[in-house]
Tab-separated table of N, CA, C and O in Angstrom:
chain	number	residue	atom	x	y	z
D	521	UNK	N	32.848	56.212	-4.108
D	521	UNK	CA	33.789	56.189	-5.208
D	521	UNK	C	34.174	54.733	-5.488
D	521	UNK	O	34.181	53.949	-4.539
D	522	UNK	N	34.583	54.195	-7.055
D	522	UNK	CA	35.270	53.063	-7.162
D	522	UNK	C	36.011	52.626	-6.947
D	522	UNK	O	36.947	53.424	-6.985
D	523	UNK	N	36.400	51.448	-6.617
D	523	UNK	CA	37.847	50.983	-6.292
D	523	UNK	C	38.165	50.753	-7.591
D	523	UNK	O	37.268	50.458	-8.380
D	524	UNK	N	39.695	50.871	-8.066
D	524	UNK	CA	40.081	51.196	-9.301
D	524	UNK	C	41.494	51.091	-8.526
D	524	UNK	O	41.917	51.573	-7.474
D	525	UNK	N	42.279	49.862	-9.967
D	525	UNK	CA	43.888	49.501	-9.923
D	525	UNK	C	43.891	50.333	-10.882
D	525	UNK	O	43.052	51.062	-11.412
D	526	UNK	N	45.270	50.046	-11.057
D	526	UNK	CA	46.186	51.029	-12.291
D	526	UNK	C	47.224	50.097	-12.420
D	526	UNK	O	47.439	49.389	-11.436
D	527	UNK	N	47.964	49.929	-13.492
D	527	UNK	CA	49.095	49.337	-13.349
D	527	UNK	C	49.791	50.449	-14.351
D	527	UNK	O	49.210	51.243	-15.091
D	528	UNK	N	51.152	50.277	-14.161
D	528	UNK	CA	51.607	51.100	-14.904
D	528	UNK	C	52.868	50.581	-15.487
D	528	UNK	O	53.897	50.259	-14.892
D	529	UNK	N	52.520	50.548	-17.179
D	529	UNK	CA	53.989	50.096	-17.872
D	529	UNK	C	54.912	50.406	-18.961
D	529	UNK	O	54.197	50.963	-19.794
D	530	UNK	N	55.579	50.377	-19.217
D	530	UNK	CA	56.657	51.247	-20.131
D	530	UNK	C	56.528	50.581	-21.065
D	530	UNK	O	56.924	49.445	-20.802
D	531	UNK	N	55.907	50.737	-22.807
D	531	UNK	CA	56.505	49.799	-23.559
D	531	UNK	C	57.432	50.820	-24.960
D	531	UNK	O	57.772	51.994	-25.109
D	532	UNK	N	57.506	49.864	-25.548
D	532	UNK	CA	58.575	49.947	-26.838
D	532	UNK	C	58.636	50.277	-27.954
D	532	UNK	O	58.225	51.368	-28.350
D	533	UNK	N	59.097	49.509	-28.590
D	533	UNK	CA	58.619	48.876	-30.294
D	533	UNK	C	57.260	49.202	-30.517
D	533	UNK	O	56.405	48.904	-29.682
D	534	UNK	N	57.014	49.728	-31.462
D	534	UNK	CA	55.464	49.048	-32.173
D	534	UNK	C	56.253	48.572	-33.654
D	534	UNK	O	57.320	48.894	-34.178
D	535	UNK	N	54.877	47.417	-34.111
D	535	UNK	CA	55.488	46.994	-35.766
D	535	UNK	C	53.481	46.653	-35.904
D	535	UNK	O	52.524	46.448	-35.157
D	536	UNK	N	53.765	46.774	-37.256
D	536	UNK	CA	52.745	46.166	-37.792
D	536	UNK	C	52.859	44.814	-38.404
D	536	UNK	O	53.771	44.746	-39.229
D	537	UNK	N	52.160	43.691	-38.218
D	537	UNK	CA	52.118	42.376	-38.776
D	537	UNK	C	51.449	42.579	-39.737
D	537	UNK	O	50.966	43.704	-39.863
D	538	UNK	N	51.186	41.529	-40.774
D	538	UNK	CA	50.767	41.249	-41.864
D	538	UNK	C	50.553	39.358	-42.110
D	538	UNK	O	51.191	38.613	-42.854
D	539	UNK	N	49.759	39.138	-41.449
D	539	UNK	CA	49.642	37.806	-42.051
D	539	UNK	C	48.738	37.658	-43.438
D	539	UNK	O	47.948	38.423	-43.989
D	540	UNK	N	49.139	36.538	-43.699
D	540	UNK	CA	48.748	35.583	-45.281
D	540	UNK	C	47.819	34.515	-45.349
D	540	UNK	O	47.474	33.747	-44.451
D	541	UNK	N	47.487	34.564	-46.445
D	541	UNK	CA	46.118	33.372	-46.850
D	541	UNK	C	47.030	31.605	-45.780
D	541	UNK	O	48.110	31.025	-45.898
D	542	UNK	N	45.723	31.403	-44.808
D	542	UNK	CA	46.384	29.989	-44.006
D	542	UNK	C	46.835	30.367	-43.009
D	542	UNK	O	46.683	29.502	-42.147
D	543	UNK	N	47.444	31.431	-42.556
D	543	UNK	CA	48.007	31.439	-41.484
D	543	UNK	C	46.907	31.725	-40.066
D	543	UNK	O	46.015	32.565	-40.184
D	544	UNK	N	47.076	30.958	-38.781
D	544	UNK	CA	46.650	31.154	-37.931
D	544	UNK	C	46.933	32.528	-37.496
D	544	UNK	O	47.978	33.172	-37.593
D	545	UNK	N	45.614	32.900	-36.917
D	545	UNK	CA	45.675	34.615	-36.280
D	545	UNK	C	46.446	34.247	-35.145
D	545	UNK	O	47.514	34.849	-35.042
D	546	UNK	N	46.098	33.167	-34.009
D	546	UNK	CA	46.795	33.682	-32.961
D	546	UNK	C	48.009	33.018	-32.623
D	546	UNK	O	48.743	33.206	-31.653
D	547	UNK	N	48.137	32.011	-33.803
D	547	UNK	CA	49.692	31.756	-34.039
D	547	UNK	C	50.481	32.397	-34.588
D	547	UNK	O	51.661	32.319	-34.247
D	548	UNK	N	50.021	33.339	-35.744
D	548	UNK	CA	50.788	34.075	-35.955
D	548	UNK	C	51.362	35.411	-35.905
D	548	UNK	O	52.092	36.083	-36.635
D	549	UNK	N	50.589	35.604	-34.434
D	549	UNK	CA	50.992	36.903	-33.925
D	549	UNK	C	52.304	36.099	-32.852
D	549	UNK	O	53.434	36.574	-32.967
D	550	UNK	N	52.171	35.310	-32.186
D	550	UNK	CA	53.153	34.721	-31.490
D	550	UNK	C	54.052	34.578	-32.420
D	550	UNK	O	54.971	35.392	-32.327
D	551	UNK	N	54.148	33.578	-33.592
D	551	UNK	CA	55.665	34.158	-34.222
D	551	UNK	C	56.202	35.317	-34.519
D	551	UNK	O	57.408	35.562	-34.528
D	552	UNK	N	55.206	36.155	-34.802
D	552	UNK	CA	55.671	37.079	-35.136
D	552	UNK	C	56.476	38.193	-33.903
D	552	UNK	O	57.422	38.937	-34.163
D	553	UNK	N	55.761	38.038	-32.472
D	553	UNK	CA	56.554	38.506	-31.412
D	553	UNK	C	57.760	38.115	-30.730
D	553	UNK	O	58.348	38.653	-29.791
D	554	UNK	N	58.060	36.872	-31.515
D	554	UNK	CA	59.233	35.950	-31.293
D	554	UNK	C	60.733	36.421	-32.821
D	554	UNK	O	61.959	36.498	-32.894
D	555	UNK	N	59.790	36.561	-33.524
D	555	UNK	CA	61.143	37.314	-34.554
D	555	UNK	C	60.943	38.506	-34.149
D	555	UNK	O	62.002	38.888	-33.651
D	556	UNK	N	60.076	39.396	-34.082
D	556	UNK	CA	60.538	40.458	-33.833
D	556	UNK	C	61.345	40.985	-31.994
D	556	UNK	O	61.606	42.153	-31.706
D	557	UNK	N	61.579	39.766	-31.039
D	557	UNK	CA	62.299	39.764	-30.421
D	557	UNK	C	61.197	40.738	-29.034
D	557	UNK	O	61.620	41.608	-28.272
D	558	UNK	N	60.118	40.326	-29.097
D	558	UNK	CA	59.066	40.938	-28.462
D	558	UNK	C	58.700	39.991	-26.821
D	558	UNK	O	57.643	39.360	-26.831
D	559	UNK	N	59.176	39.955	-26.092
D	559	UNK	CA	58.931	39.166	-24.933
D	559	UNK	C	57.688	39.371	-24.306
D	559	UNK	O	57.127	38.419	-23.763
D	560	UNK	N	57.211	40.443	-24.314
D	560	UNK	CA	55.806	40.674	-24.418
D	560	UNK	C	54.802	41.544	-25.068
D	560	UNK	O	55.448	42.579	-24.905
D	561	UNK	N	54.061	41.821	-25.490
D	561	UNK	CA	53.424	42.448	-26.054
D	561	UNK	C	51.517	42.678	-26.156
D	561	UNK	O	50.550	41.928	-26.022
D	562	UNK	N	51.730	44.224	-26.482
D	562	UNK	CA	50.115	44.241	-26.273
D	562	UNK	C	49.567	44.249	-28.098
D	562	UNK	O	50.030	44.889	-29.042
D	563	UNK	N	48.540	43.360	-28.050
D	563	UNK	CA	47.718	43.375	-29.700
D	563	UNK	C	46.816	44.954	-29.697
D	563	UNK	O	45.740	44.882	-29.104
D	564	UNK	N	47.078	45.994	-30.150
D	564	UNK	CA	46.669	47.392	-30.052
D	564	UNK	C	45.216	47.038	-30.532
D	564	UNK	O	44.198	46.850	-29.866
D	565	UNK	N	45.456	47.000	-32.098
D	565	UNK	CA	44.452	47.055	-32.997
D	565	UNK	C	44.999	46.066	-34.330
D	565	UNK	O	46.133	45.713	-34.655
D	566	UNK	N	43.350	45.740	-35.060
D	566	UNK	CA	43.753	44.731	-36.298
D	566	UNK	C	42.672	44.860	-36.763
D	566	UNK	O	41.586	45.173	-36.278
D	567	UNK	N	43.203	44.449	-38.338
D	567	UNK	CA	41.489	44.090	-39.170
D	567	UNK	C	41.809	42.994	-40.348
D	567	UNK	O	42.923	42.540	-40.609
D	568	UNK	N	40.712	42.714	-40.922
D	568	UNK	CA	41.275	41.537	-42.083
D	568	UNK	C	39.775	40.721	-41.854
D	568	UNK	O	38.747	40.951	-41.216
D	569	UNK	N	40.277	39.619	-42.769
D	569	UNK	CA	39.315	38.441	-43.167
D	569	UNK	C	39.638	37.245	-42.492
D	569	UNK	O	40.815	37.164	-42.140
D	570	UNK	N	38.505	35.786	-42.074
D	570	UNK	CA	39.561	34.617	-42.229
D	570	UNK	C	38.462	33.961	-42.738
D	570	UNK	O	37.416	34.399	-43.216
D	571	UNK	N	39.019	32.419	-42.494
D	571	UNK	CA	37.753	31.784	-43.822
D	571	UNK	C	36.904	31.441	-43.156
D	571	UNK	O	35.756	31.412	-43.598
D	572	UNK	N	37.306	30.933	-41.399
D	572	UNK	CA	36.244	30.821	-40.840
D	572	UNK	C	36.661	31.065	-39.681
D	572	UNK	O	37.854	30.876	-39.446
D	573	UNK	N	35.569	31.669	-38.403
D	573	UNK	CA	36.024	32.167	-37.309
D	573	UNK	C	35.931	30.895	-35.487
D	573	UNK	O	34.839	30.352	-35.325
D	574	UNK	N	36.443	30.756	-34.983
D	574	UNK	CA	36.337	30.201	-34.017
D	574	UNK	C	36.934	31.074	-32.795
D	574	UNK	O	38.124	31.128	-32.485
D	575	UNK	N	35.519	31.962	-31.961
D	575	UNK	CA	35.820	32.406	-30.898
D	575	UNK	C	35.160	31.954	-29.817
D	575	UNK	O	34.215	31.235	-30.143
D	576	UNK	N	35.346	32.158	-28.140
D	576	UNK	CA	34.982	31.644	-26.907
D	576	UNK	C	34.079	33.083	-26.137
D	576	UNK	O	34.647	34.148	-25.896
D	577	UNK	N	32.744	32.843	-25.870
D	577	UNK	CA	32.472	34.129	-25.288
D	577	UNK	C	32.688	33.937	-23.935
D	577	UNK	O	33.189	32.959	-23.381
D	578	UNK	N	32.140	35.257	-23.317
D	578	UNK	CA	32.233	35.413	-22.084
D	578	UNK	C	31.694	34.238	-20.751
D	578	UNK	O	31.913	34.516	-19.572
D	579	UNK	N	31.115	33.182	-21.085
D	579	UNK	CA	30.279	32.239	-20.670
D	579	UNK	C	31.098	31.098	-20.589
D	579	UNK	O	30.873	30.092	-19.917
D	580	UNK	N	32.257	31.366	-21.466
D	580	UNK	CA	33.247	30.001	-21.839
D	580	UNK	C	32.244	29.099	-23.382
D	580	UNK	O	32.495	27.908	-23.568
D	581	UNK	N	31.415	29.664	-24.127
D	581	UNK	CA	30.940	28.660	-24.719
D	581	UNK	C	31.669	28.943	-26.315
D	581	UNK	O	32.196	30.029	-26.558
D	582	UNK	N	31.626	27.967	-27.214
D	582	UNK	CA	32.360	28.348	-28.432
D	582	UNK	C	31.745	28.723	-29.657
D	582	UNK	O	31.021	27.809	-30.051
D	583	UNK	N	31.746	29.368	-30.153
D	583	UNK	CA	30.832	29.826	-31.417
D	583	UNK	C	31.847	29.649	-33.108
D	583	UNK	O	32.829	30.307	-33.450
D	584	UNK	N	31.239	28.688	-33.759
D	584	UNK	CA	31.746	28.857	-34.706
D	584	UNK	C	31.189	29.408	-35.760
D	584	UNK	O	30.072	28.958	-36.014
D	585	UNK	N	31.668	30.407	-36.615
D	585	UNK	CA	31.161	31.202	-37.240
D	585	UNK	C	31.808	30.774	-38.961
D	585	UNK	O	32.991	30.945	-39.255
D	586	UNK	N	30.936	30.302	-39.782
D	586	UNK	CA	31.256	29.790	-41.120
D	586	UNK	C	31.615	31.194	-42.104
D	586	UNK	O	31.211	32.330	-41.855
D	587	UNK	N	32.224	30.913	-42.931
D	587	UNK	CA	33.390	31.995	-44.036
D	587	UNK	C	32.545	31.203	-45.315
D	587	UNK	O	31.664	30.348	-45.399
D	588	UNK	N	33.285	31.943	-46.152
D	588	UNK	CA	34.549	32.415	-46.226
D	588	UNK	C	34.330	33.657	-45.892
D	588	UNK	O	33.188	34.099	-45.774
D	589	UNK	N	35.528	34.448	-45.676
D	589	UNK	CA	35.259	35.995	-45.424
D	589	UNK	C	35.114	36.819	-43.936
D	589	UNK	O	35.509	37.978	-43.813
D	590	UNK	N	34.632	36.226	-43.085
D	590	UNK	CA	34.299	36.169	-41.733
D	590	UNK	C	35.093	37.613	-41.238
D	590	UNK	O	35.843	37.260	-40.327
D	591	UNK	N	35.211	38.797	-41.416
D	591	UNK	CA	35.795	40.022	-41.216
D	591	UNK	C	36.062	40.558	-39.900
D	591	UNK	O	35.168	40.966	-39.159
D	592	UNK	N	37.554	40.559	-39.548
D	592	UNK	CA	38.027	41.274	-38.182
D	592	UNK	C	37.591	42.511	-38.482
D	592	UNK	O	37.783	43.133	-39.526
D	593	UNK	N	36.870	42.911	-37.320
D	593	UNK	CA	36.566	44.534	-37.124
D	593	UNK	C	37.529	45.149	-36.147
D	593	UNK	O	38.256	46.045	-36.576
D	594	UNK	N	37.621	44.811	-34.985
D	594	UNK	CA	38.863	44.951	-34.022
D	594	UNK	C	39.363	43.690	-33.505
D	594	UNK	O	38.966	42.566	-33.815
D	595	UNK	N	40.329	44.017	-32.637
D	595	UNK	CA	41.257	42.931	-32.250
D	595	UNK	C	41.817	43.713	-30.712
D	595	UNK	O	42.101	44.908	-30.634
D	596	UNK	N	41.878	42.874	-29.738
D	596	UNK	CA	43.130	43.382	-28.797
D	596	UNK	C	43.469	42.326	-27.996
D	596	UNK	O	42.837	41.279	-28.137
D	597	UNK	N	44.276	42.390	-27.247
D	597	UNK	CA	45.056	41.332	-26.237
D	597	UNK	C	46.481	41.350	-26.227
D	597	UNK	O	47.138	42.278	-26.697
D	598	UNK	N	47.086	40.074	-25.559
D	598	UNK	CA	47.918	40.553	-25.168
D	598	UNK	C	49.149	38.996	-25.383
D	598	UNK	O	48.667	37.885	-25.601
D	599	UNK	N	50.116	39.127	-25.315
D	599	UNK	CA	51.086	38.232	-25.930
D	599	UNK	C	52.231	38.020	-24.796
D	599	UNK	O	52.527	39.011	-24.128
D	600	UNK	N	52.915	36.747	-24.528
D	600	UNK	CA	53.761	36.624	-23.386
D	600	UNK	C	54.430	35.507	-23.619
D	600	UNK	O	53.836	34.488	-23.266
D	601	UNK	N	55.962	35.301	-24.321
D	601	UNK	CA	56.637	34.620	-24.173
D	601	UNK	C	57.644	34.127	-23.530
D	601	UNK	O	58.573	34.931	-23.617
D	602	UNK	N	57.954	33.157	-22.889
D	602	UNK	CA	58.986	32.776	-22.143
D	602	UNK	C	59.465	31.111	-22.433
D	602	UNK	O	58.812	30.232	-22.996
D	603	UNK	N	60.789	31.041	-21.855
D	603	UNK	CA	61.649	30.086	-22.429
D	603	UNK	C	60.865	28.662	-22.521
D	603	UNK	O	61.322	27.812	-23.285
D	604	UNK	N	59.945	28.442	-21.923
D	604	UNK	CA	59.120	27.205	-21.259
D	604	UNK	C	57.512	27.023	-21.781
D	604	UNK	O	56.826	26.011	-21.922
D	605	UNK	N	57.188	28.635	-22.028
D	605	UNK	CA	55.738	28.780	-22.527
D	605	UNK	C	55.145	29.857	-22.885
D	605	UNK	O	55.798	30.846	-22.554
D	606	UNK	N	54.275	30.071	-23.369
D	606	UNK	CA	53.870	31.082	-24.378
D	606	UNK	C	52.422	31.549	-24.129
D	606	UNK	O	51.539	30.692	-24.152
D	607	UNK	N	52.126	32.757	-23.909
D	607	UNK	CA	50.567	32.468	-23.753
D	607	UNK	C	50.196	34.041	-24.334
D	607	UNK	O	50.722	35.113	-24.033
D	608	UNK	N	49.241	33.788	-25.150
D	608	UNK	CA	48.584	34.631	-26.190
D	608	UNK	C	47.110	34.539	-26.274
D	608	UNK	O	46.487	33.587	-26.745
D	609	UNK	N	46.613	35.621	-25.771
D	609	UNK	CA	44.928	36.005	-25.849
D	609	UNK	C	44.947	36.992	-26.362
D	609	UNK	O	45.595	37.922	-25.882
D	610	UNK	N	44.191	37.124	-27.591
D	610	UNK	CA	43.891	37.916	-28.605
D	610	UNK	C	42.180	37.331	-28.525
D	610	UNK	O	41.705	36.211	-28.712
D	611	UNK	N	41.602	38.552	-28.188
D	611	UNK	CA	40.238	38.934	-28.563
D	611	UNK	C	39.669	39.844	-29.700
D	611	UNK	O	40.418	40.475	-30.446
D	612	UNK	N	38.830	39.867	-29.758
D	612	UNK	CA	37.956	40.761	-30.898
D	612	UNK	C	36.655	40.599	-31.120
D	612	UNK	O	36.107	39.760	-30.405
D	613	UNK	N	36.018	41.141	-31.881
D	613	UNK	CA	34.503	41.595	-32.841
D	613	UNK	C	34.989	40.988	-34.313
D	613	UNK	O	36.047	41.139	-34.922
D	614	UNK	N	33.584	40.115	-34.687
D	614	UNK	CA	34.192	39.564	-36.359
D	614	UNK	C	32.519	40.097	-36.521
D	614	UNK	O	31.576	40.211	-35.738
D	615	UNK	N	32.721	40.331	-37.894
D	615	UNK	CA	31.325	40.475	-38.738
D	615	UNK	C	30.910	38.972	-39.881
D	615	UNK	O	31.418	38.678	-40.963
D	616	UNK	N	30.149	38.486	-39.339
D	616	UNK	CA	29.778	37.153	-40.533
D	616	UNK	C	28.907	37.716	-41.917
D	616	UNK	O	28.093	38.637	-41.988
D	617	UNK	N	29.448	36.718	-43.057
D	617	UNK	CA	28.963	37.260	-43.725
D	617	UNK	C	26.644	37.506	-43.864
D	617	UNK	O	26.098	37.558	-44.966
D	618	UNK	N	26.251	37.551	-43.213
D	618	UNK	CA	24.802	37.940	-42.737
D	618	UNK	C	25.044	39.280	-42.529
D	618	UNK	O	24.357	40.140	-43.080
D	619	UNK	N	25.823	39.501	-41.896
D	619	UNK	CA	25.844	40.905	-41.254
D	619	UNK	C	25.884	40.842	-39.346
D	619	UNK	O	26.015	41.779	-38.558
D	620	UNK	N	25.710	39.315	-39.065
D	620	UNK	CA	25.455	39.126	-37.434
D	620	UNK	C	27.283	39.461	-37.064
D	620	UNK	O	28.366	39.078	-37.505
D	621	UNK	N	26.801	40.359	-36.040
D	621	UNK	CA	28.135	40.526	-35.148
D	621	UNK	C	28.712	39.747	-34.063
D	621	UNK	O	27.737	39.276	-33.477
D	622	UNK	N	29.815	39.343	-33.459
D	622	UNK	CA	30.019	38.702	-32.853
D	622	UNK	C	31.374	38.574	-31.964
D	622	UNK	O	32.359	38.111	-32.539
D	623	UNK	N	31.484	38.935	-30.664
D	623	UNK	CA	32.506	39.311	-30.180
D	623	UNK	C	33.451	37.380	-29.091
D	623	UNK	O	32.900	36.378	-28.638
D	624	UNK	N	34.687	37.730	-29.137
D	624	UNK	CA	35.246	36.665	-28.201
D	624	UNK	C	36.734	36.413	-28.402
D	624	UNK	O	37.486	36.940	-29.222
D	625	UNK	N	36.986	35.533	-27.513
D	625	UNK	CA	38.449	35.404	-27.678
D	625	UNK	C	39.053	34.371	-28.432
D	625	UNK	O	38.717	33.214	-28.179
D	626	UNK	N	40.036	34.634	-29.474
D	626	UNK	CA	40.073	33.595	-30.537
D	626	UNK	C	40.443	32.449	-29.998
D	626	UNK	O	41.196	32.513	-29.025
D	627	UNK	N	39.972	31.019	-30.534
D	627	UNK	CA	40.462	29.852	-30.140
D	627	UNK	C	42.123	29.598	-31.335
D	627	UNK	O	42.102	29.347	-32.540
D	628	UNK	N	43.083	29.739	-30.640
D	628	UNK	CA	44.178	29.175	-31.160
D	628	UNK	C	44.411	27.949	-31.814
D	628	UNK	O	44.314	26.869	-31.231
D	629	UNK	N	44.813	28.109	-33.385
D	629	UNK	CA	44.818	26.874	-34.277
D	629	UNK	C	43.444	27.147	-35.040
D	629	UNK	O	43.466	26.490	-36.081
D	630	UNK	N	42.304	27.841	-34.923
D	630	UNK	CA	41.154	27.726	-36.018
D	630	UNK	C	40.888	28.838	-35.909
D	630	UNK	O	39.869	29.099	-35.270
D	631	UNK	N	41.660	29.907	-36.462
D	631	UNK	CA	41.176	30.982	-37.003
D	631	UNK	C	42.345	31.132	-38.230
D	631	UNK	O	43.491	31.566	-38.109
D	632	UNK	N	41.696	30.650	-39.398
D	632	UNK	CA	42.880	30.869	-40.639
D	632	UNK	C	42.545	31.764	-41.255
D	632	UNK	O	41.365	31.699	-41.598
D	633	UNK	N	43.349	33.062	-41.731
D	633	UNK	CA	43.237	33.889	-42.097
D	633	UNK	C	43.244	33.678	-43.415
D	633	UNK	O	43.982	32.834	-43.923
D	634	UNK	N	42.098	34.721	-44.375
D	634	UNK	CA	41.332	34.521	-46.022
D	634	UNK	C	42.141	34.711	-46.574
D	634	UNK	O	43.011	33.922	-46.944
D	635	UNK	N	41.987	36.410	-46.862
D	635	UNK	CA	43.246	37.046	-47.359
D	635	UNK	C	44.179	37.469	-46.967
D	635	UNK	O	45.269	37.008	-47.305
D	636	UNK	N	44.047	38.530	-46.087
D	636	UNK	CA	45.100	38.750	-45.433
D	636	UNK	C	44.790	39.659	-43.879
D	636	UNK	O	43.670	40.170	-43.848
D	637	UNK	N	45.457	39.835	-42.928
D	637	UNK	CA	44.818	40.306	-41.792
D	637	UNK	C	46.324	41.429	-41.335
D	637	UNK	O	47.454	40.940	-41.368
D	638	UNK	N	46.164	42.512	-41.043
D	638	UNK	CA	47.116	43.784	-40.457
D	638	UNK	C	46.778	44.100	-39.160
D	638	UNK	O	45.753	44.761	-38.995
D	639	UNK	N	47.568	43.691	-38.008
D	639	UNK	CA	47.591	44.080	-36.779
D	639	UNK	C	48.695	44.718	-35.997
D	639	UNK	O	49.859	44.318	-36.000
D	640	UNK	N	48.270	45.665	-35.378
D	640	UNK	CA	49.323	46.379	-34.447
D	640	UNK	C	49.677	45.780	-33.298
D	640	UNK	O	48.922	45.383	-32.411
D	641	UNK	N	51.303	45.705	-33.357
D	641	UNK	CA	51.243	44.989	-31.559
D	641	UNK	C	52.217	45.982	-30.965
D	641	UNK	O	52.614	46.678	-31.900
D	642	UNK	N	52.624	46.256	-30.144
D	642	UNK	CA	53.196	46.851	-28.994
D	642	UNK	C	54.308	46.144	-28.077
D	642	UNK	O	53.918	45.102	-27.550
D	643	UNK	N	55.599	46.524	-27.803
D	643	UNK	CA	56.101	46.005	-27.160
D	643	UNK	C	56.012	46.236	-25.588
D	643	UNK	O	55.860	47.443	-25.402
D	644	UNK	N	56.054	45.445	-24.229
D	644	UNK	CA	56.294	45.489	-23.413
D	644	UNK	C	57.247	46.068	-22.847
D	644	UNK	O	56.522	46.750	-22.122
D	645	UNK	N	58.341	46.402	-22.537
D	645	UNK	CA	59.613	46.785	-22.036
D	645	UNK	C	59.225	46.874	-20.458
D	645	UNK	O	60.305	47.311	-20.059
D	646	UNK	N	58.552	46.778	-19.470
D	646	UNK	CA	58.541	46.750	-17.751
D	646	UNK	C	57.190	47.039	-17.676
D	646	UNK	O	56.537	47.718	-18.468
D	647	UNK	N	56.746	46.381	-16.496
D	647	UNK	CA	55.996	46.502	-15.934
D	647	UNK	C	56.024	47.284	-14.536
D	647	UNK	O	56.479	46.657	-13.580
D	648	UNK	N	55.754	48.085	-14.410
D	648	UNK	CA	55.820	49.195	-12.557
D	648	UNK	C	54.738	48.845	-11.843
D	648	UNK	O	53.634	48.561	-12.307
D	649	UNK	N	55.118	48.870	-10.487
D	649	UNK	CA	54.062	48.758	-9.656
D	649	UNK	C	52.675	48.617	-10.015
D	649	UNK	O	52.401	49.008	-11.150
D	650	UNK	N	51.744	48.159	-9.329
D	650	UNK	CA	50.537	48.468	-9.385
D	650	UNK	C	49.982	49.298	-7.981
D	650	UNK	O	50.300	48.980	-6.835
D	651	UNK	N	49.190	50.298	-8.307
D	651	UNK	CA	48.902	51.595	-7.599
D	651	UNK	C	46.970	51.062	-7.036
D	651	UNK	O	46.099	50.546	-7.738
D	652	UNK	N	46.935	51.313	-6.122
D	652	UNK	CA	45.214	51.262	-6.039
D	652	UNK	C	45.082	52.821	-5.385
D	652	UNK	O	45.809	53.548	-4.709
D	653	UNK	N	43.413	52.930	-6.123
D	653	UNK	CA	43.167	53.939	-6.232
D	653	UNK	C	42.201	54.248	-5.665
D	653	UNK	O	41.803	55.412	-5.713
């Protein structure tokens, strides 16, 4: 059998974001978990455009992917603010305009969103134990 954690956590709030033509994706899910008073949070799901994509794959290497248009298919990760520092990994799948697919974790500051991008985030409220299984 596998070894398999669990963690187990209570969350909150959900809201939907809405960012605008310019705005950074993974900056502006961090403001946005900061007005909406979100200390932590999980990125559920998202979709949208940006003009051009800059993600990191699994290898650590960076892929930049040219727009305009560059289309979020999904999105997830996870958001964590505190008085001192902030740390936000938001991953996903973008579709270029070719049709080539392409999955990774966004590089913060160069992913500007086209038109507009709608993502679900989730609030945190506790974290419980972690259980092994």
């Amino acid at each position: 059998m596998p070894l398999t954690n669990r963690t187990d956590i209570r969350t909150g709030r959900l809201a939907t974001v809405r960012l605008g033509p310019n705005q950074d994706l993974v900056e502006g899910l961090q403001q946005a978990a900061a007005e909406l008073g979100f200390e932590r949070a999980l990125v559920r799901s998202g979709l949208g455009s940006l003009n051009d994509a800059v993600i990191e794959n699994a290898e650590g290497r960076t892929k930049v992917l040219q727009g305009p248009a560059v289309e979020i298919l999904t999105l997830s990760g996870e958001i964590a603010l505190a008085d001192d520092a902030a740390s936000v990994g938001v991953s996903g799948v973008v579709g270029e305009t070719t049709g080539a697919v392409w999955a990774g974790r966004f590089t913060p500051g160069r992913n500007l969103i086209c038109v507009t991008a709608e993502i679900v985030i989730e609030e945190i409220i506790e974290s419980a134990e972690q259980h092994a299984a």
